[in-house]
Amino acid sequence: GAGVEVLRPVEDALILHVLEKAMKLHGGGDSGLPGPSVGWVGKMALAARWLSAKVRREEVFWIPTGALEAFRALRAALPRHSMIAADFDALPDVVVAGHGAPLVSTTQHGANIDHATYLVPPGEADIFFPVNFDAISALYQDVSNGARVEHMASRSFIGEHGTPFATRCRDGYDPMLDDFTNTRVFVGEAPNVMNE
């Protein structure tokens, strides 16, 4: 059956680590509160504060703990790596509550059905998360000890690194440039690769 969501103070080490690193990387002080105008970091810090204080609020924040785990594993297995990854930075018609919330969708008889919760029975729906590329860039740089990292719209990446006209159709339509305008490309390079 479907799961149940329980709110309680933040004690998970991975969540606390993401919040701590994010605040340090973006100007957080000793008070545990972020500096001014820190965007996603400030929102996460506020989320942690209200969860820890057991204050009931209606805001929900989805943070990139899975990305942090993946970056740690990559650094441990391949410390001298370079990487390129692409993903969605925004998803249409998300009905799940929260900042950075996933799209939870099922296809039945050729029609998409979006769910208002991620608490669906296992295997019943696909769950797609939008990627906050600023957040994962900061986490990647921290894990990789100052790695070079950049991200850009897929269209820009293909324009800079692709072969012009290679994917253009006769009518001028180019699926690589005209579709998936809500995607970005992330490029990271470990410091020891850059220095060789």
Tab-separated table of N, CA and C in Angstrom, residues 25-131:
chain	number	residue	atom	x	y	z
A	25	LEU	N	28.854	27.049	2.081
A	25	LEU	CA	29.218	27.426	0.716
A	25	LEU	C	28.584	28.735	0.282
A	26	HIS	N	27.509	29.123	0.931
A	26	HIS	CA	26.784	30.316	0.502
A	26	HIS	C	26.658	31.367	1.592
A	27	GLY	N	27.644	31.439	2.482
A	27	GLY	CA	27.696	32.559	3.408
A	27	GLY	C	26.965	32.404	4.711
A	28	GLY	N	26.665	31.188	5.146
A	28	GLY	CA	26.006	30.998	6.427
A	28	GLY	C	26.957	31.309	7.564
A	29	GLY	N	26.444	31.835	8.644
A	29	GLY	CA	27.285	32.189	9.778
A	29	GLY	C	27.230	31.147	10.871
A	30	ASP	N	27.885	31.453	12.000
A	30	ASP	CA	27.921	30.542	13.135
A	30	ASP	C	26.560	30.360	13.781
A	31	SER	N	25.656	31.280	13.527
A	31	SER	CA	24.333	31.192	14.132
A	31	SER	C	23.518	30.051	13.543
A	32	GLY	N	24.013	29.488	12.451
A	32	GLY	CA	23.251	28.440	11.789
A	32	GLY	C	22.253	28.990	10.794
A	33	LEU	N	22.188	30.310	10.697
A	33	LEU	CA	21.282	30.921	9.733
A	33	LEU	C	22.082	31.389	8.531
A	34	PRO	N	21.494	31.302	7.359
A	34	PRO	CA	22.224	31.710	6.164
A	34	PRO	C	22.388	33.220	6.097
A	35	GLY	N	23.388	33.636	5.318
A	35	GLY	CA	23.570	35.056	5.061
A	35	GLY	C	22.441	35.567	4.178
A	36	PRO	N	22.426	36.862	3.872
A	36	PRO	CA	21.340	37.426	3.070
A	36	PRO	C	21.364	36.926	1.634
A	37	SER	N	20.192	36.809	1.055
A	37	SER	CA	20.023	36.482	-0.367
A	37	SER	C	20.763	35.224	-0.793
A	38	VAL	N	20.528	34.116	-0.129
A	38	VAL	CA	21.222	32.888	-0.497
A	38	VAL	C	20.334	31.907	-1.241
A	39	GLY	N	19.160	32.328	-1.668
A	39	GLY	CA	18.314	31.491	-2.518
A	39	GLY	C	17.933	30.172	-1.883
A	40	TRP	N	18.256	29.084	-2.586
A	40	TRP	CA	17.856	27.747	-2.147
A	40	TRP	C	18.434	27.403	-0.797
A	41	VAL	N	19.615	27.921	-0.484
A	41	VAL	CA	20.244	27.611	0.792
A	41	VAL	C	19.431	28.194	1.938
A	42	GLY	N	19.031	29.432	1.789
A	42	GLY	CA	18.221	30.060	2.823
A	42	GLY	C	16.918	29.330	3.043
A	43	LYS	N	16.310	28.900	1.960
A	43	LYS	CA	15.062	28.154	2.065
A	43	LYS	C	15.278	26.833	2.800
A	44	MET	N	16.387	26.144	2.492
A	44	MET	CA	16.656	24.874	3.175
A	44	MET	C	16.939	25.106	4.654
A	45	ALA	N	17.679	26.162	4.957
A	45	ALA	CA	17.979	26.449	6.357
A	45	ALA	C	16.704	26.739	7.133
A	46	LEU	N	15.827	27.509	6.534
A	46	LEU	CA	14.552	27.787	7.189
A	46	LEU	C	13.741	26.510	7.365
A	47	ALA	N	13.790	25.648	6.352
A	47	ALA	CA	13.069	24.375	6.453
A	47	ALA	C	13.614	23.547	7.605
A	48	ALA	N	14.931	23.479	7.716
A	48	ALA	CA	15.539	22.707	8.806
A	48	ALA	C	15.178	23.302	10.157
A	49	ARG	N	15.184	24.627	10.230
A	49	ARG	CA	14.867	25.279	11.500
A	49	ARG	C	13.445	24.977	11.936
A	50	TRP	N	12.493	25.078	11.004
A	50	TRP	CA	11.111	24.824	11.429
A	50	TRP	C	10.873	23.355	11.702
A	51	LEU	N	11.558	22.463	10.980
A	51	LEU	CA	11.398	21.041	11.289
A	51	LEU	C	11.981	20.725	12.660
A	52	SER	N	13.178	21.261	12.921
A	52	SER	CA	13.837	20.985	14.196
A	52	SER	C	13.063	21.563	15.374
A	53	ALA	N	12.424	22.693	15.162
A	53	ALA	CA	11.667	23.330	16.240
A	53	ALA	C	10.234	22.811	16.333
A	54	LYS	N	9.891	21.887	15.462
A	54	LYS	CA	8.553	21.303	15.427
A	54	LYS	C	7.477	22.360	15.174
A	55	VAL	N	7.823	23.377	14.415
A	55	VAL	CA	6.856	24.411	14.058
A	55	VAL	C	6.076	23.924	12.848
A	56	ARG	N	4.772	23.980	12.928
A	56	ARG	CA	3.932	23.526	11.808
A	56	ARG	C	3.897	24.611	10.750
A	57	ARG	N	4.335	24.263	9.543
A	57	ARG	CA	4.302	25.186	8.411
A	57	ARG	C	3.808	24.414	7.209
A	58	GLU	N	3.384	25.123	6.209
A	58	GLU	CA	2.862	24.478	5.007
A	58	GLU	C	3.902	24.370	3.902
A	59	GLU	N	5.121	24.868	4.129
A	59	GLU	CA	6.147	24.799	3.101
A	59	GLU	C	6.906	23.486	3.186
A	60	VAL	N	7.208	22.946	2.016
A	60	VAL	CA	7.959	21.698	1.912
A	60	VAL	C	9.125	21.953	0.966
A	61	PHE	N	10.299	21.429	1.312
A	61	PHE	CA	11.487	21.590	0.491
A	61	PHE	C	12.072	20.221	0.177
A	62	TRP	N	12.345	19.990	-1.084
A	62	TRP	CA	12.971	18.752	-1.534
A	62	TRP	C	14.436	19.085	-1.791
A	63	ILE	N	15.359	18.414	-1.096
A	63	ILE	CA	16.776	18.758	-1.207
A	63	ILE	C	17.555	17.609	-1.848
A	64	PRO	N	18.704	17.921	-2.468
A	64	PRO	CA	19.432	16.944	-3.289
A	64	PRO	C	20.354	15.999	-2.515
A	65	THR	N	19.795	15.235	-1.587
A	65	THR	CA	20.619	14.283	-0.842
A	65	THR	C	21.121	13.152	-1.738
A	66	GLY	N	20.317	12.725	-2.695
A	66	GLY	CA	20.747	11.666	-3.617
A	66	GLY	C	21.928	12.102	-4.460
A	67	ALA	N	21.943	13.363	-4.873
A	67	ALA	CA	23.072	13.884	-5.648
A	67	ALA	C	24.342	13.869	-4.806
A	68	LEU	N	24.232	14.256	-3.540
A	68	LEU	CA	25.405	14.238	-2.666
A	68	LEU	C	25.957	12.824	-2.541
A	69	GLU	N	25.094	11.849	-2.337
A	69	GLU	CA	25.551	10.456	-2.252
A	69	GLU	C	26.240	10.018	-3.541
A	70	ALA	N	25.672	10.380	-4.681
A	70	ALA	CA	26.268	10.010	-5.970
A	70	ALA	C	27.633	10.670	-6.150
A	71	PHE	N	27.762	11.941	-5.792
A	71	PHE	CA	29.041	12.638	-5.930
A	71	PHE	C	30.103	12.029	-5.016
A	72	ARG	N	29.715	11.654	-3.809
A	72	ARG	CA	30.666	11.000	-2.898
A	72	ARG	C	31.145	9.671	-3.478
A	73	ALA	N	30.219	8.892	-4.006
A	73	ALA	CA	30.585	7.594	-4.588
A	73	ALA	C	31.488	7.780	-5.802
A	74	LEU	N	31.192	8.756	-6.641
A	74	LEU	CA	32.014	9.024	-7.822
A	74	LEU	C	33.418	9.437	-7.418
A	75	ARG	N	33.522	10.329	-6.457
A	75	ARG	CA	34.840	10.790	-5.996
A	75	ARG	C	35.641	9.641	-5.391
A	76	ALA	N	34.990	8.760	-4.637
A	76	ALA	CA	35.690	7.625	-4.026
A	76	ALA	C	36.169	6.629	-5.082
A	77	ALA	N	35.339	6.353	-6.073
A	77	ALA	CA	35.683	5.355	-7.092
A	77	ALA	C	36.612	5.915	-8.165
A	78	LEU	N	36.408	7.172	-8.539
A	78	LEU	CA	37.175	7.788	-9.629
A	78	LEU	C	37.584	9.209	-9.230
A	79	PRO	N	38.587	9.341	-8.386
A	79	PRO	CA	38.944	10.677	-7.910
A	79	PRO	C	39.426	11.611	-9.016
A	80	ARG	N	39.931	11.064	-10.119
A	80	ARG	CA	40.440	11.886	-11.230
A	80	ARG	C	39.452	11.857	-12.393
A	81	HIS	N	38.236	12.197	-12.138
A	81	HIS	CA	37.179	12.064	-13.139
A	81	HIS	C	36.798	13.400	-13.774
A	82	SER	N	36.141	13.275	-14.891
A	82	SER	CA	35.396	14.364	-15.523
A	82	SER	C	33.995	13.823	-15.734
A	83	MET	N	33.009	14.682	-15.721
A	83	MET	CA	31.646	14.181	-15.927
A	83	MET	C	30.797	15.185	-16.691
A	84	ILE	N	29.874	14.635	-17.438
A	84	ILE	CA	28.850	15.421	-18.116
A	84	ILE	C	27.527	14.735	-17.813
A	85	ALA	N	26.554	15.494	-17.369
A	85	ALA	CA	25.233	14.942	-17.081
A	85	ALA	C	24.179	15.940	-17.536
A	86	ALA	N	23.052	15.437	-17.946
A	86	ALA	CA	21.942	16.299	-18.359
A	86	ALA	C	20.676	15.843	-17.649
A	87	ASP	N	19.830	16.804	-17.310
A	87	ASP	CA	18.573	16.467	-16.651
A	87	ASP	C	17.621	17.656	-16.758
A	88	PHE	N	16.425	17.445	-16.255
A	88	PHE	CA	15.398	18.484	-16.255
A	88	PHE	C	15.648	19.471	-15.112
A	89	ASP	N	15.565	20.760	-15.412
A	89	ASP	CA	15.672	21.761	-14.352
A	89	ASP	C	14.301	22.257	-13.906
A	90	ALA	N	13.278	21.893	-14.645
A	90	ALA	CA	11.895	22.220	-14.298
A	90	ALA	C	10.998	21.172	-14.942
A	91	LEU	N	9.875	20.920	-14.306
A	91	LEU	CA	8.913	19.949	-14.835
A	91	LEU	C	7.543	20.612	-14.919
A	92	PRO	N	6.793	20.309	-15.972
A	92	PRO	CA	5.482	20.945	-16.144
A	92	PRO	C	4.409	20.318	-15.259
A	93	ASP	N	3.485	21.131	-14.836
A	93	ASP	CA	2.257	20.660	-14.187
A	93	ASP	C	2.484	19.782	-12.961
A	94	VAL	N	3.484	20.102	-12.147
A	94	VAL	CA	3.725	19.342	-10.918
A	94	VAL	C	2.622	19.679	-9.920
A	95	VAL	N	1.981	18.657	-9.363
A	95	VAL	CA	0.912	18.888	-8.390
A	95	VAL	C	1.315	18.496	-6.970
A	96	VAL	N	2.468	17.871	-6.796
A	96	VAL	CA	2.978	17.556	-5.463
A	96	VAL	C	3.440	18.870	-4.835
A	97	ALA	N	3.158	19.057	-3.566
A	97	ALA	CA	3.502	20.298	-2.880
A	97	ALA	C	4.999	20.409	-2.628
A	98	GLY	N	5.499	21.635	-2.672
A	98	GLY	CA	6.861	21.901	-2.240
A	98	GLY	C	7.775	22.475	-3.295
A	99	HIS	N	8.838	23.125	-2.802
A	99	HIS	CA	9.875	23.678	-3.663
A	99	HIS	C	10.744	22.528	-4.163
A	100	GLY	N	10.880	22.384	-5.480
A	100	GLY	CA	11.661	21.286	-6.047
A	100	GLY	C	10.933	19.959	-6.004
A	101	ALA	N	9.615	20.001	-5.903
A	101	ALA	CA	8.813	18.773	-5.786
A	101	ALA	C	8.862	17.949	-7.069
A	102	PRO	N	8.699	16.643	-6.932
A	102	PRO	CA	8.726	15.770	-8.103
A	102	PRO	C	7.387	15.728	-8.834
A	103	LEU	N	7.466	15.323	-10.070
A	103	LEU	CA	6.284	14.984	-10.857
A	103	LEU	C	6.064	13.493	-10.651
A	104	VAL	N	4.913	13.125	-10.145
A	104	VAL	CA	4.567	11.724	-9.898
A	104	VAL	C	3.465	11.378	-10.882
A	105	SER	N	3.767	10.494	-11.816
A	105	SER	CA	2.856	10.273	-12.933
A	105	SER	C	2.713	8.800	-13.277
A	106	THR	N	1.512	8.441	-13.680
A	106	THR	CA	1.179	7.094	-14.135
A	106	THR	C	0.582	7.212	-15.532
A	107	THR	N	0.851	6.245	-16.372
A	107	THR	CA	0.213	6.209	-17.688
A	107	THR	C	-0.759	5.043	-17.705
A	108	GLN	N	-2.031	5.343	-17.945
A	108	GLN	CA	-3.062	4.309	-18.033
A	108	GLN	C	-3.847	4.505	-19.313
A	109	HIS	N	-3.885	3.465	-20.126
A	109	HIS	CA	-4.620	3.498	-21.393
A	109	HIS	C	-4.192	4.682	-22.258
A	110	GLY	N	-2.890	4.967	-22.260
A	110	GLY	CA	-2.351	6.032	-23.092
A	110	GLY	C	-2.496	7.431	-22.536
A	111	ALA	N	-3.089	7.581	-21.362
A	111	ALA	CA	-3.270	8.908	-20.764
A	111	ALA	C	-2.400	9.046	-19.515
A	112	ASN	N	-1.794	10.218	-19.340
A	112	ASN	CA	-0.998	10.485	-18.150
A	112	ASN	C	-1.898	10.915	-17.002
A	113	ILE	N	-1.648	10.345	-15.846
A	113	ILE	CA	-2.372	10.708	-14.629
A	113	ILE	C	-1.327	11.169	-13.625
A	114	ASP	N	-1.406	12.438	-13.215
A	114	ASP	CA	-0.468	12.977	-12.246
A	114	ASP	C	-1.052	12.849	-10.845
A	115	HIS	N	-0.200	12.471	-9.903
A	115	HIS	CA	-0.615	12.274	-8.514
A	115	HIS	C	-0.218	13.489	-7.680
A	116	ALA	N	-0.994	13.799	-6.671
A	116	ALA	CA	-0.723	14.929	-5.781
A	116	ALA	C	0.182	14.535	-4.621
A	117	THR	N	0.681	13.303	-4.620
A	117	THR	CA	1.555	12.815	-3.562
A	117	THR	C	2.565	11.833	-4.136
A	118	TYR	N	3.695	11.718	-3.456
A	118	TYR	CA	4.683	10.703	-3.817
A	118	TYR	C	4.389	9.392	-3.090
A	119	LEU	N	3.437	9.393	-2.200
A	119	LEU	CA	3.112	8.222	-1.390
A	119	LEU	C	2.162	7.286	-2.133
A	120	VAL	N	2.606	6.803	-3.269
A	120	VAL	CA	1.839	5.839	-4.051
A	120	VAL	C	2.481	4.474	-3.849
A	121	PRO	N	1.744	3.400	-4.046
A	121	PRO	CA	2.335	2.074	-3.879
A	121	PRO	C	3.553	1.894	-4.790
A	122	PRO	N	4.586	1.201	-4.308
A	122	PRO	CA	5.794	0.984	-5.113
A	122	PRO	C	5.458	0.388	-6.483
A	123	GLY	N	6.071	0.948	-7.516
A	123	GLY	CA	5.877	0.457	-8.871
A	123	GLY	C	4.657	1.003	-9.580
A	124	GLU	N	3.845	1.785	-8.896
A	124	GLU	CA	2.607	2.284	-9.497
A	124	GLU	C	2.814	3.538	-10.336
A	125	ALA	N	3.835	4.313	-10.039
A	125	ALA	CA	4.037	5.579	-10.749
A	125	ALA	C	5.522	5.818	-10.988
A	126	ASP	N	5.802	6.659	-11.968
A	126	ASP	CA	7.157	7.152	-12.191
A	126	ASP	C	7.295	8.445	-11.411
A	127	ILE	N	8.474	8.645	-10.814
A	127	ILE	CA	8.718	9.847	-10.029
A	127	ILE	C	9.915	10.564	-10.636
A	128	PHE	N	9.674	11.790	-11.115
A	128	PHE	CA	10.701	12.589	-11.772
A	128	PHE	C	10.977	13.826	-10.929
A	129	PHE	N	12.234	14.028	-10.569
A	129	PHE	CA	12.608	15.213	-9.806
A	129	PHE	C	13.262	16.243	-10.715
A	130	PRO	N	12.895	17.518	-10.581
A	130	PRO	CA	13.658	18.551	-11.273
A	130	PRO	C	14.977	18.746	-10.525
A	131	VAL	N	16.010	19.100	-11.228
A	131	VAL	CA	17.324	19.280	-10.609
A	131	VAL	C	17.593	20.764	-10.397
